[in-house]
Amino acid sequence: NAGVTQTPKFHILKTGQSMTLQCAQDMNHGYLSWYRQDPGMGLRRIHYSVAAGITDKGEVPDGYNVSRSNTEDFPLRLESAAPSQTSVYFCASSRGGGGPDTQYFGPGTRLTVL
Amino acid sequence: DQQVKQNSPSLSVQEGRISILNCDYTNSMFDYFLWYKKYPAEGPTFLISISSIKDKNEDGRFTVFLNKSAKHLSLHIVPSQPGDSAVYFCAASFYNTDKLIFGTGTRLQVFP
């Protein structure tokens, strides 16, 4: 199993451009989340999905959109990038259903918005 | 409002000694606490966890202690090894949810 994969690893965008960050998992997990990691802020959840077709907002959803058409994939879209969205983005998956479930993280995408 | 806090951004420890990483939280409703380890250019990986009904959990060189009255938990690494050098994140979750709330992280450096 590859676990959680993310593409691209790095990307540079100009302000106003759009981009989709890809996330895929092959562990048959139901629960997927997107986080961003910023210096001094820890990891903050952007959006999450408990199952295909169901998505919801996390702590910092503004400027981001998500969709979940199947179990495996959970893309994160930036429609009009801003410099404040410069960050490292992590996708994470877990079995879901609540309780003490461990989340498995992808390797991250480092995004710079100029 | 930071519900989970790691007040020490960095810690430096000699190889073979004990590393103690601390975490404080404000919400007494947290049900579960986890520690994640992160190397540069990699995603965080799960290290150890503890339920709110326990006060200690051990896994090899790693032990997590929970003091509910003080709303404090700590991660002890004994003995510390150079490969333990990483950023450690404390996280908390509520009962019956998958939501994790992370601290800001502590960078541990273990030197020879």
Short mmCIF file of C-alpha atoms in Angstrom, two decimals:
data_model
loop_
_atom_site.label_atom_id
_atom_site.label_comp_id
_atom_site.label_asym_id
_atom_site.label_seq_id
_atom_site.Cartn_x
_atom_site.Cartn_y
_atom_site.Cartn_z
CA ASN A 1 0.00 0.00 0.00
CA ALA A 2 1.23 3.50 -0.84
CA GLY A 3 -0.80 4.96 2.02
CA VAL A 4 -1.59 8.64 1.47
CA THR A 5 -0.04 10.24 -1.60
CA GLN A 6 0.02 13.92 -2.50
CA THR A 7 0.97 15.73 -5.68
CA PRO A 8 2.75 17.95 -6.43
CA LYS A 9 5.50 18.10 -3.81
CA PHE A 10 6.28 21.73 -4.55
CA HIS A 11 4.58 24.46 -6.53
CA ILE A 12 4.83 28.19 -7.06
CA LEU A 13 1.75 30.19 -8.00
CA LYS A 14 1.13 33.81 -8.78
CA THR A 15 -1.57 35.74 -6.94
CA GLY A 16 -4.94 35.15 -8.56
CA GLN A 17 -4.02 31.86 -10.23
CA SER A 18 -5.90 28.68 -9.50
CA MET A 19 -4.55 25.30 -8.56
CA THR A 20 -5.65 21.86 -7.40
CA LEU A 21 -3.67 19.89 -4.85
CA GLN A 22 -4.19 16.17 -5.22
CA CYS A 23 -4.63 13.65 -2.42
CA ALA A 24 -5.22 9.93 -2.77
CA GLN A 25 -5.35 7.08 -0.26
CA ASP A 26 -5.40 3.33 -0.85
CA MET A 27 -6.23 2.17 2.69
CA ASN A 28 -9.99 2.21 2.12
CA HIS A 29 -10.33 4.89 4.76
CA GLY A 30 -13.56 6.82 4.96
CA TYR A 31 -12.30 9.97 6.62
CA LEU A 32 -10.05 12.44 4.79
CA SER A 33 -8.82 15.85 5.89
CA TRP A 34 -6.73 18.68 4.57
CA TYR A 35 -4.45 20.59 6.92
CA ARG A 36 -2.12 23.49 6.50
CA GLN A 37 1.02 23.94 8.55
CA ASP A 38 2.37 27.39 9.20
CA PRO A 39 5.25 28.50 11.46
CA GLY A 40 4.08 28.99 15.03
CA MET A 41 0.56 27.80 14.20
CA GLY A 42 0.78 24.03 14.20
CA LEU A 43 -1.53 22.13 11.85
CA ARG A 44 -4.97 23.56 11.19
CA ARG A 45 -7.72 21.70 9.44
CA ILE A 46 -9.07 23.27 6.25
CA HIS A 47 -11.79 20.88 5.09
CA TYR A 48 -12.68 17.28 5.73
CA SER A 49 -14.87 14.51 4.38
CA VAL A 50 -16.42 11.60 6.25
CA ALA A 51 -17.40 9.72 3.09
CA ALA A 52 -17.73 10.13 -0.66
CA GLY A 53 -20.15 12.93 -1.43
CA ILE A 54 -19.93 14.48 2.04
CA THR A 55 -17.59 17.36 2.86
CA ASP A 56 -17.48 19.95 5.61
CA LYS A 57 -15.48 22.96 6.72
CA GLY A 58 -12.63 22.84 9.19
CA GLU A 59 -11.06 25.70 11.13
CA VAL A 60 -9.64 27.66 8.17
CA PRO A 61 -11.79 26.95 5.07
CA ASP A 62 -11.82 30.38 3.42
CA GLY A 63 -10.28 30.44 -0.06
CA TYR A 64 -10.39 26.66 -0.48
CA ASN A 65 -12.83 24.21 -2.02
CA VAL A 66 -12.99 20.44 -1.86
CA SER A 67 -14.93 17.63 -3.45
CA ARG A 68 -15.13 13.90 -2.79
CA SER A 69 -16.46 11.83 -5.67
CA ASN A 70 -15.00 8.50 -4.49
CA THR A 71 -13.34 6.89 -1.48
CA GLU A 72 -9.77 7.31 -2.69
CA ASP A 73 -9.42 10.92 -3.84
CA PHE A 74 -9.84 14.23 -2.06
CA PRO A 75 -8.57 17.19 -4.12
CA LEU A 76 -8.14 20.65 -2.61
CA ARG A 77 -8.75 23.58 -4.94
CA LEU A 78 -7.53 27.15 -4.63
CA GLU A 79 -9.68 29.20 -6.99
CA SER A 80 -7.79 32.50 -6.71
CA ALA A 81 -4.55 32.09 -4.79
CA ALA A 82 -3.37 34.71 -2.30
CA PRO A 83 0.05 35.13 -0.63
CA SER A 84 -1.60 34.22 2.71
CA GLN A 85 -2.10 30.73 1.28
CA THR A 86 1.65 30.14 1.14
CA SER A 87 1.99 27.11 3.36
CA VAL A 88 2.69 23.40 3.57
CA TYR A 89 -0.43 21.36 2.95
CA PHE A 90 -1.03 17.89 4.32
CA CYS A 91 -3.74 15.43 3.50
CA ALA A 92 -4.62 12.87 6.20
CA SER A 93 -6.84 9.81 6.28
CA SER A 94 -8.36 7.64 8.97
CA ARG A 95 -10.98 4.91 9.24
CA GLY A 96 -13.46 7.38 10.64
CA GLY A 97 -16.38 6.66 12.89
CA GLY A 98 -15.04 8.70 15.75
CA GLY A 99 -13.07 7.54 18.73
CA PRO A 100 -9.30 7.29 19.13
CA ASP A 101 -8.54 6.81 15.46
CA THR A 102 -5.05 7.49 14.21
CA GLN A 103 -4.76 9.77 11.22
CA TYR A 104 -2.19 8.94 8.55
CA PHE A 105 -0.59 11.88 6.81
CA GLY A 106 0.71 12.30 3.28
CA PRO A 107 4.17 13.76 2.59
CA GLY A 108 2.86 17.27 2.02
CA THR A 109 2.77 19.88 -0.72
CA ARG A 110 4.82 23.04 -0.23
CA LEU A 111 2.98 25.88 -1.95
CA THR A 112 4.32 29.37 -2.50
CA VAL A 113 2.05 32.16 -3.73
CA LEU A 114 3.89 35.21 -5.07
CA ASP B 1 -7.89 30.70 21.04
CA GLN B 2 -5.22 28.00 21.18
CA GLN B 3 -6.80 25.02 22.91
CA VAL B 4 -3.62 22.93 22.77
CA LYS B 5 -0.34 24.62 23.59
CA GLN B 6 3.26 23.63 23.37
CA ASN B 7 5.12 26.46 25.03
CA SER B 8 8.64 25.29 24.22
CA PRO B 9 9.39 25.77 20.53
CA SER B 10 12.66 23.87 20.84
CA LEU B 11 14.55 21.48 23.08
CA SER B 12 18.13 20.26 22.90
CA VAL B 13 19.16 17.04 24.69
CA GLN B 14 22.28 14.94 24.77
CA GLU B 15 22.14 11.42 23.37
CA GLY B 16 21.32 8.87 26.06
CA ARG B 17 19.55 11.37 28.30
CA ILE B 18 15.83 11.83 28.82
CA SER B 19 13.83 14.17 26.59
CA ILE B 20 10.66 15.63 28.09
CA LEU B 21 8.23 17.41 25.81
CA ASN B 22 5.30 19.23 27.35
CA CYS B 23 1.80 20.08 26.23
CA ASP B 24 -1.00 22.00 27.94
CA TYR B 25 -4.65 22.12 27.00
CA THR B 26 -7.59 24.24 28.02
CA ASN B 27 -10.66 22.12 27.23
CA SER B 28 -11.48 19.50 29.85
CA MET B 29 -13.79 17.76 27.35
CA PHE B 30 -10.89 16.36 25.33
CA ASP B 31 -11.15 12.62 25.30
CA TYR B 32 -7.95 11.48 23.68
CA PHE B 33 -4.44 12.83 23.29
CA LEU B 34 -1.88 11.94 20.65
CA TRP B 35 1.73 12.70 19.83
CA TYR B 36 2.95 12.96 16.27
CA LYS B 37 6.54 13.14 15.08
CA LYS B 38 7.56 15.03 11.97
CA TYR B 39 10.80 14.93 10.03
CA PRO B 40 11.63 17.67 7.50
CA ALA B 41 9.92 17.27 4.13
CA GLU B 42 7.72 14.46 5.45
CA GLY B 43 4.23 14.26 6.85
CA PRO B 44 3.62 13.80 10.57
CA THR B 45 3.60 10.19 11.77
CA PHE B 46 1.71 8.87 14.75
CA LEU B 47 3.89 8.11 17.75
CA ILE B 48 1.82 7.36 20.85
CA SER B 49 -1.55 8.20 22.36
CA ILE B 50 -3.39 8.18 25.66
CA SER B 51 -7.03 8.08 26.62
CA SER B 52 -8.35 10.60 29.13
CA ILE B 53 -9.22 7.76 31.50
CA LYS B 54 -5.56 6.82 31.89
CA ASP B 55 -2.62 8.69 33.33
CA LYS B 56 0.23 6.84 31.64
CA ASN B 57 0.93 4.93 28.46
CA GLU B 58 4.22 3.35 27.45
CA ASP B 59 5.56 2.14 24.14
CA GLY B 60 9.20 1.18 24.19
CA ARG B 61 11.32 4.26 24.79
CA PHE B 62 8.27 6.53 24.68
CA THR B 63 5.97 7.23 27.61
CA VAL B 64 3.14 9.73 27.73
CA PHE B 65 1.86 11.05 31.06
CA LEU B 66 -1.48 12.76 31.51
CA ASN B 67 -2.35 15.02 34.45
CA LYS B 68 -6.01 15.90 34.03
CA SER B 69 -6.23 18.19 37.01
CA ALA B 70 -3.42 20.31 35.59
CA LYS B 71 -4.60 19.85 31.99
CA HIS B 72 -1.07 18.85 31.11
CA LEU B 73 0.56 16.00 29.28
CA SER B 74 4.15 15.17 28.63
CA LEU B 75 6.10 12.85 26.37
CA HIS B 76 9.21 11.21 27.80
CA ILE B 77 11.82 9.68 25.52
CA VAL B 78 14.37 7.50 27.29
CA PRO B 79 17.08 7.13 26.19
CA SER B 80 17.12 9.83 23.55
CA GLN B 81 18.76 8.99 20.23
CA PRO B 82 19.93 11.22 17.37
CA GLY B 83 17.19 9.72 15.18
CA ASP B 84 14.64 11.21 17.56
CA SER B 85 15.56 14.69 16.30
CA ALA B 86 12.33 15.96 14.78
CA VAL B 87 9.37 18.22 15.46
CA TYR B 88 6.86 16.76 17.89
CA PHE B 89 3.21 17.77 17.78
CA CYS B 90 0.76 17.20 20.58
CA ALA B 91 -2.88 16.77 19.48
CA ALA B 92 -6.22 16.32 21.21
CA SER B 93 -9.59 15.02 20.14
CA PHE B 94 -13.14 14.89 21.46
CA TYR B 95 -15.15 11.76 22.11
CA ASN B 96 -16.74 10.26 19.02
CA THR B 97 -15.20 12.71 16.55
CA ASP B 98 -12.27 12.49 14.16
CA LYS B 99 -11.30 16.10 14.66
CA LEU B 100 -7.72 16.62 15.86
CA ILE B 101 -6.59 19.89 17.42
CA PHE B 102 -2.85 20.33 17.22
CA GLY B 103 -0.33 22.24 19.26
CA THR B 104 2.31 24.38 17.60
CA GLY B 105 5.07 21.78 17.88
CA THR B 106 8.41 21.41 19.67
CA ARG B 107 11.61 20.90 17.75
CA LEU B 108 13.76 18.31 19.50
CA GLN B 109 17.44 18.06 18.74
CA VAL B 110 19.42 15.17 20.16
CA PHE B 111 23.15 15.72 19.94
CA PRO B 112 25.95 13.15 20.44
#
